[in-house]
C-alpha atoms as a PDB file:
ATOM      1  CA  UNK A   1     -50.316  44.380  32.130  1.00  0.00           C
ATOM      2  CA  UNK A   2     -51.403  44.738  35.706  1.00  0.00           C
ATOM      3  CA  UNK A   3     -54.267  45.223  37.719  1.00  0.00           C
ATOM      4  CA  UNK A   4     -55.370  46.117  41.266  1.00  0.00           C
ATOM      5  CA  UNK A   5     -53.939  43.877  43.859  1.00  0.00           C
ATOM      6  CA  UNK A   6     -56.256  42.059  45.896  1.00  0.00           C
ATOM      7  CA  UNK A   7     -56.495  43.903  49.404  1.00  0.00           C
ATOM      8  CA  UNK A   8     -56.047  40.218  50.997  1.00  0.00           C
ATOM      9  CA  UNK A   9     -53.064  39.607  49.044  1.00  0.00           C
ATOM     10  CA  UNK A  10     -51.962  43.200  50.367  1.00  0.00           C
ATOM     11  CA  UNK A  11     -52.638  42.102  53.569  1.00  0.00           C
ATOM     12  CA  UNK A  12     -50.955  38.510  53.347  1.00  0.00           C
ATOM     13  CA  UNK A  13     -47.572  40.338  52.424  1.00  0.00           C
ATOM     14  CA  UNK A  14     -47.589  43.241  54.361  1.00  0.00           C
ATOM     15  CA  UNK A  15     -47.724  40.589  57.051  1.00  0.00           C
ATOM     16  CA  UNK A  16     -44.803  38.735  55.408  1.00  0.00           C
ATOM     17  CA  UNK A  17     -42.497  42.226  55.221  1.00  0.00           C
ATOM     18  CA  UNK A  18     -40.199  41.459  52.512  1.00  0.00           C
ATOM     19  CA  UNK A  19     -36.586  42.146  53.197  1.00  0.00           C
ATOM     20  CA  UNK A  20     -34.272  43.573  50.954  1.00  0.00           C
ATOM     21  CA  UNK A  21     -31.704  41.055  49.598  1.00  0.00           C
ATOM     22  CA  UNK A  22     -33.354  37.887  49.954  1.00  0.00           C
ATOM     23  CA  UNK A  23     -34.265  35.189  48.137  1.00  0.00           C
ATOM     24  CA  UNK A  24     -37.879  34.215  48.062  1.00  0.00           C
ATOM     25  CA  UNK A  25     -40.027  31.193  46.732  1.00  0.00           C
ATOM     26  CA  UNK A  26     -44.016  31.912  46.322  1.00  0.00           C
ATOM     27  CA  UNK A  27     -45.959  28.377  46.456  1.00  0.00           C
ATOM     28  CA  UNK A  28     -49.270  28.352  44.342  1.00  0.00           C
ATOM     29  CA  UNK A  29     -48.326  32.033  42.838  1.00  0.00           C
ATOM     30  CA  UNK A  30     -51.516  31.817  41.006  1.00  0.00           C
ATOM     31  CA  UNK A  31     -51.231  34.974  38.979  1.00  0.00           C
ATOM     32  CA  UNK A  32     -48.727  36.790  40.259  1.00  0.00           C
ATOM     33  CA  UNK A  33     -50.157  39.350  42.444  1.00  0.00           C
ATOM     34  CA  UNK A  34     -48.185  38.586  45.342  1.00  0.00           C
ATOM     35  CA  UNK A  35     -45.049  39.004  43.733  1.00  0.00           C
ATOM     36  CA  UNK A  36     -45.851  42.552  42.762  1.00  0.00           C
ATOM     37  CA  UNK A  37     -46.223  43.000  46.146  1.00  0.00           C
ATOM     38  CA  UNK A  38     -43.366  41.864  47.291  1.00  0.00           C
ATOM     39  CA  UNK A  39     -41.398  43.654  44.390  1.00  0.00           C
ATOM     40  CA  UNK A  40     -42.751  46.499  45.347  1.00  0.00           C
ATOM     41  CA  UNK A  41     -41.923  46.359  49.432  1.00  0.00           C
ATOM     42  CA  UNK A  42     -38.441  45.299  48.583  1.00  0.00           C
ATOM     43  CA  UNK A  43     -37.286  46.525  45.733  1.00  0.00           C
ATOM     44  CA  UNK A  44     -33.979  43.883  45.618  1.00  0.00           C
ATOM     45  CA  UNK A  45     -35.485  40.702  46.904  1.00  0.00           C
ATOM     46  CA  UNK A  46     -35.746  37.894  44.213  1.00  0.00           C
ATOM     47  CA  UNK A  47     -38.297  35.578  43.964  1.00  0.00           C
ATOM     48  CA  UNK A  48     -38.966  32.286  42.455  1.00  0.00           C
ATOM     49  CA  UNK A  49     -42.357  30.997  42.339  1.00  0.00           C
ATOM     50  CA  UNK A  50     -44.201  27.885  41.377  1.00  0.00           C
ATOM     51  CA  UNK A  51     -47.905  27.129  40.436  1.00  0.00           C
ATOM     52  CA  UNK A  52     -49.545  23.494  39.432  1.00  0.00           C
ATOM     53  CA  UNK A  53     -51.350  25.174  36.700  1.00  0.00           C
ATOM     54  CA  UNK A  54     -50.795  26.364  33.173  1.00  0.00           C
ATOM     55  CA  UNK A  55     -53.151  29.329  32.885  1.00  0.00           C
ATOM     56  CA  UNK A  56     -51.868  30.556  36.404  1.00  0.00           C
ATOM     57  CA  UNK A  57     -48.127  30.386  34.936  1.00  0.00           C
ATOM     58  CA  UNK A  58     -48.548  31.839  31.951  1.00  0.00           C
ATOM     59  CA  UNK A  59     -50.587  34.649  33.441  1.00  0.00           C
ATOM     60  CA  UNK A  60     -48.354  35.688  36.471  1.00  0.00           C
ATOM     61  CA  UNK A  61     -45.251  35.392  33.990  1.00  0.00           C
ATOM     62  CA  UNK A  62     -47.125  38.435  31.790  1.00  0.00           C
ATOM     63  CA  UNK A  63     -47.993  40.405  34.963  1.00  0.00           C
ATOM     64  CA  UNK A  64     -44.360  40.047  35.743  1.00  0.00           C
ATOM     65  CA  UNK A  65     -42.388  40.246  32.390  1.00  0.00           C
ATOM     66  CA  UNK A  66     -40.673  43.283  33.149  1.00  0.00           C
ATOM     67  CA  UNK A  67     -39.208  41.815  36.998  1.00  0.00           C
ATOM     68  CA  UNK A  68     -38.107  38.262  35.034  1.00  0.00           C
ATOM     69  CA  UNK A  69     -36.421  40.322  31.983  1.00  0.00           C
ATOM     70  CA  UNK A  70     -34.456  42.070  35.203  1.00  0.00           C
ATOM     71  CA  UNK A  71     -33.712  38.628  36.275  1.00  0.00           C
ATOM     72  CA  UNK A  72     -35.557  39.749  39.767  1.00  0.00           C
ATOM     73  CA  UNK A  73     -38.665  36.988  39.091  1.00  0.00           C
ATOM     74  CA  UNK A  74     -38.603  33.121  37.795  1.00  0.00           C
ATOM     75  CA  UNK A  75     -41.955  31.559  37.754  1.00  0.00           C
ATOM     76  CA  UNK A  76     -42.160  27.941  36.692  1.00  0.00           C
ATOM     77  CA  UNK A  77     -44.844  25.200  36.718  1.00  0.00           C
ATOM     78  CA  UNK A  78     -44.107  23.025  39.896  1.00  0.00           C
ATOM     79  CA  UNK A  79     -45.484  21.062  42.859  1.00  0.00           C
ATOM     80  CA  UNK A  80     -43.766  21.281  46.096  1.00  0.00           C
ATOM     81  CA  UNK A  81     -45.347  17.745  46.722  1.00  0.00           C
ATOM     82  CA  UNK A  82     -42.916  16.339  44.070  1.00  0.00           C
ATOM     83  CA  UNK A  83     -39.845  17.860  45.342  1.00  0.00           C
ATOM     84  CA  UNK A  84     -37.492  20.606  46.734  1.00  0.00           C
ATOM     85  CA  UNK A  85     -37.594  23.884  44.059  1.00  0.00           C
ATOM     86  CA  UNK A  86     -33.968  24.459  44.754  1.00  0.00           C
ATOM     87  CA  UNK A  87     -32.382  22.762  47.815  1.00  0.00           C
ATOM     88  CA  UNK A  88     -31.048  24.878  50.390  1.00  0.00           C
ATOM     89  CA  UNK A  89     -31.642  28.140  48.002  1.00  0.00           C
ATOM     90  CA  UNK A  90     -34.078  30.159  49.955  1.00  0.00           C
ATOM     91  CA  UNK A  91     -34.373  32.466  53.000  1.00  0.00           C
ATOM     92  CA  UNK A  92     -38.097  32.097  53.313  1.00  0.00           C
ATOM     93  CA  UNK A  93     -41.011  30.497  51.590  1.00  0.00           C
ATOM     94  CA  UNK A  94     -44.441  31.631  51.741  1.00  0.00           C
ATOM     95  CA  UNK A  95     -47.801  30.494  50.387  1.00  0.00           C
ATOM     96  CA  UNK A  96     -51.125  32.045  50.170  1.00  0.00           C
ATOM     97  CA  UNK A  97     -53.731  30.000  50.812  1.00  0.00           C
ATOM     98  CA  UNK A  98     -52.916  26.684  49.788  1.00  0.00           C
ATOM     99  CA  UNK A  99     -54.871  24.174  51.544  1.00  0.00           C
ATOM    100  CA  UNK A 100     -51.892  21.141  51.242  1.00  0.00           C
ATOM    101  CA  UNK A 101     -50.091  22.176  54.044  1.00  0.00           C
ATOM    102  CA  UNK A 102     -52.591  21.420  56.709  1.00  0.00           C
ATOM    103  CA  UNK A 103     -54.350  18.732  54.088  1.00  0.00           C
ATOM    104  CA  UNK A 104     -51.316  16.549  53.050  1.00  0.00           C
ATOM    105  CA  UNK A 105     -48.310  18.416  55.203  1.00  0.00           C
ATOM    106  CA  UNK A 106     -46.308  14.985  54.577  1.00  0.00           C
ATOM    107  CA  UNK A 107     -45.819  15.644  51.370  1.00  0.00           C
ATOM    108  CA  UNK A 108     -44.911  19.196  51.235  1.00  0.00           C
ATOM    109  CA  UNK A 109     -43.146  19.690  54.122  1.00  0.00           C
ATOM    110  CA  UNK A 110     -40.283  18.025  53.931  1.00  0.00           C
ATOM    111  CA  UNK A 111     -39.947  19.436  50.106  1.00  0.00           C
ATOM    112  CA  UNK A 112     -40.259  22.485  51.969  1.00  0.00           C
ATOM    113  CA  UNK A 113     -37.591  22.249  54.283  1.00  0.00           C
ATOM    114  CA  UNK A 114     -35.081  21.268  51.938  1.00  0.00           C
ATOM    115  CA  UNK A 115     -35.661  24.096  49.351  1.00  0.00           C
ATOM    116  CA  UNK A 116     -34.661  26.800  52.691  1.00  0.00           C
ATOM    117  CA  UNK A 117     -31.398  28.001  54.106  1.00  0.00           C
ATOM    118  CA  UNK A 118     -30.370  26.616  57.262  1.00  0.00           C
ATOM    119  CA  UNK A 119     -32.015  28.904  59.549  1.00  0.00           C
ATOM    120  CA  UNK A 120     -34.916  29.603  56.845  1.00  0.00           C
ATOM    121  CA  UNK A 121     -38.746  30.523  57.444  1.00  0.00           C
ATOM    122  CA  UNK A 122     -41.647  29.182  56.082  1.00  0.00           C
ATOM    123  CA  UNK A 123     -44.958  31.590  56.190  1.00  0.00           C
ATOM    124  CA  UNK A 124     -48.514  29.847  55.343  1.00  0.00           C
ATOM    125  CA  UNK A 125     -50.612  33.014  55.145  1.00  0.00           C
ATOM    126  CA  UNK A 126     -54.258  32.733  55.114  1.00  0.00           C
ATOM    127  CA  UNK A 127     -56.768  35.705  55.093  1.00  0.00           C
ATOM    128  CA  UNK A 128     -58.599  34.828  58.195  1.00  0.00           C
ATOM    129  CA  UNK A 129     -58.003  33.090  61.620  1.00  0.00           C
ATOM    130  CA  UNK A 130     -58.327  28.959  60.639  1.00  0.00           C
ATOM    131  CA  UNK A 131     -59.073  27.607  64.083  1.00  0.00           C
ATOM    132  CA  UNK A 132     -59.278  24.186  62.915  1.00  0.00           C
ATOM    133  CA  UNK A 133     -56.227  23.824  61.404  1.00  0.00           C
ATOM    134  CA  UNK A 134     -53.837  25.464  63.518  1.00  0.00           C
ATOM    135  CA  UNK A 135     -53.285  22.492  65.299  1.00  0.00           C
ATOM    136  CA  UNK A 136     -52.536  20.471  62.111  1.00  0.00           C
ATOM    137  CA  UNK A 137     -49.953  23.206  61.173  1.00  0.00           C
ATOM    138  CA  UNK A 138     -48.238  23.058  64.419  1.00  0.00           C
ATOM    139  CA  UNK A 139     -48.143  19.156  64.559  1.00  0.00           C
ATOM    140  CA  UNK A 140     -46.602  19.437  61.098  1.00  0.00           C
ATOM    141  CA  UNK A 141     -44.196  21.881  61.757  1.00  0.00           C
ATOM    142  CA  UNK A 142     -42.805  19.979  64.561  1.00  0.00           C
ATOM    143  CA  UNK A 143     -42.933  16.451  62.900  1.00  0.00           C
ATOM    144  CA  UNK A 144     -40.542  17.709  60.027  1.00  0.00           C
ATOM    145  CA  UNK A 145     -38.504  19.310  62.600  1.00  0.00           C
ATOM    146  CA  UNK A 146     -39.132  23.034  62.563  1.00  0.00           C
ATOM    147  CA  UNK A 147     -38.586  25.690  65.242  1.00  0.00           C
ATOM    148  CA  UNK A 148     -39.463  28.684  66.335  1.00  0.00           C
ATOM    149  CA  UNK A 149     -43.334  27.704  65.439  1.00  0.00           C
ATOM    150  CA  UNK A 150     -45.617  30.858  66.114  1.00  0.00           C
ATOM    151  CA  UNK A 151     -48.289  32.775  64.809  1.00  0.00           C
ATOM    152  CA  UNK A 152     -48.479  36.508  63.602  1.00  0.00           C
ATOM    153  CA  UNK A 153     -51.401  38.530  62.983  1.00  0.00           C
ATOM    154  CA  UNK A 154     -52.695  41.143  61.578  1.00  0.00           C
ATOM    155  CA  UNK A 155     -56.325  42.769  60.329  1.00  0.00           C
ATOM    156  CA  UNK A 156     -57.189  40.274  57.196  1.00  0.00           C
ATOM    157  CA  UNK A 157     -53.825  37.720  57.254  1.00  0.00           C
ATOM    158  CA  UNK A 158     -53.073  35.750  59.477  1.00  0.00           C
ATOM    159  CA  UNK A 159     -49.504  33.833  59.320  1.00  0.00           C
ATOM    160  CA  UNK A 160     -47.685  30.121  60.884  1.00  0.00           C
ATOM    161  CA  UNK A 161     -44.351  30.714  60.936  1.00  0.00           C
ATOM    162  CA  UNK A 162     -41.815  28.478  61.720  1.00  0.00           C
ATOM    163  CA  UNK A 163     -37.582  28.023  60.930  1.00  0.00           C
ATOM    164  CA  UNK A 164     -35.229  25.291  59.511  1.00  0.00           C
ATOM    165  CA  UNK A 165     -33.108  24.035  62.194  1.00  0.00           C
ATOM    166  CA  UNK A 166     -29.643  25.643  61.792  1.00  0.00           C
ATOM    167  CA  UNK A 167     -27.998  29.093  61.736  1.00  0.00           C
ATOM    168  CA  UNK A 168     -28.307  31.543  58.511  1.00  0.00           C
ATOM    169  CA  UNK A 169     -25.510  31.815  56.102  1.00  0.00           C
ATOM    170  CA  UNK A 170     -24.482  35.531  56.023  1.00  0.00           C
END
């Protein structure tokens, strides 16, 4: 039971490039059209994903069925503002437009940190260049004591990046 992807959705995770192998965790999966797309650029990532609502989770759990029955996809109702999904259990995290991180970034953040691999990323992809809140991002990401903070680009996503302090586990 799936439908067209939304091109900015597309666009958010071409931007993100999913690598084989690794372990992912979508914030605010919504309905699960980003972890189609990420399924279907890397065929053995995993990903775990979390949504505040219901209707979202139930929805993106019967777009995926097939990926969770292949133990490739968990989905779960969750707030990163109450807590670390799985500490230290991912290489990157990414959200798609969720407005907390430059809104609240004390609460998520350091949730955020401790649910990545030393050495982690976290990607907040928005459709469009945010002007006003880059700065907020950037403050944030160096307050909780990220590195490597940049920005990456492309036509209709635009991406803050930044690492967990530490070296990756191999």
């Amino acid at each position: 039971m799936t439908g067209p992807i939304s091109p900015r959705i597309l666009a958010a995770v071409d931007l993100l490039a999913p690598r084989p192998g690794e372990r992912l965790l979508e914030i605010g999966c919504g309905t699960g059209q980003a972890i189609q797309a990420v399924l279907a650029r890397a065929p053995t990532a995993t990903v775990a994903a979390i949504d505040r609502s219901d209707t979202a989770v139930a929805r993106a759990r019967i777009v995926n069925a097939a990926a969770i029955a292949a133990g490739r996809v968990s989905i779960a109702k969750g707030d990163i503002e109450h807590g670390p999904v799985e500490p230290g259990g991912f290489d990157r995290i990414f959200t798609i437009r969720v407005n907390s991180f430059w809104t609240r970034p004390g609460l998520a953040l350091p949730h955020v940190v401790h649910s990545l691999l030393p050495g982690g990323e976290i990607w907040i992809l928005y459709d469009e260049p945010a002007a006003r809140i880059v700065e907020t991002i950037r403050s944030s990401f160096e307050t909780f004591g990220l590195r490597d903070i940049r920005t990456e680009e492309r036509p209709g996503a635009l991406a803050f990046v930044a690492k967990t302090p530490g070296n990756r586990r191999s």
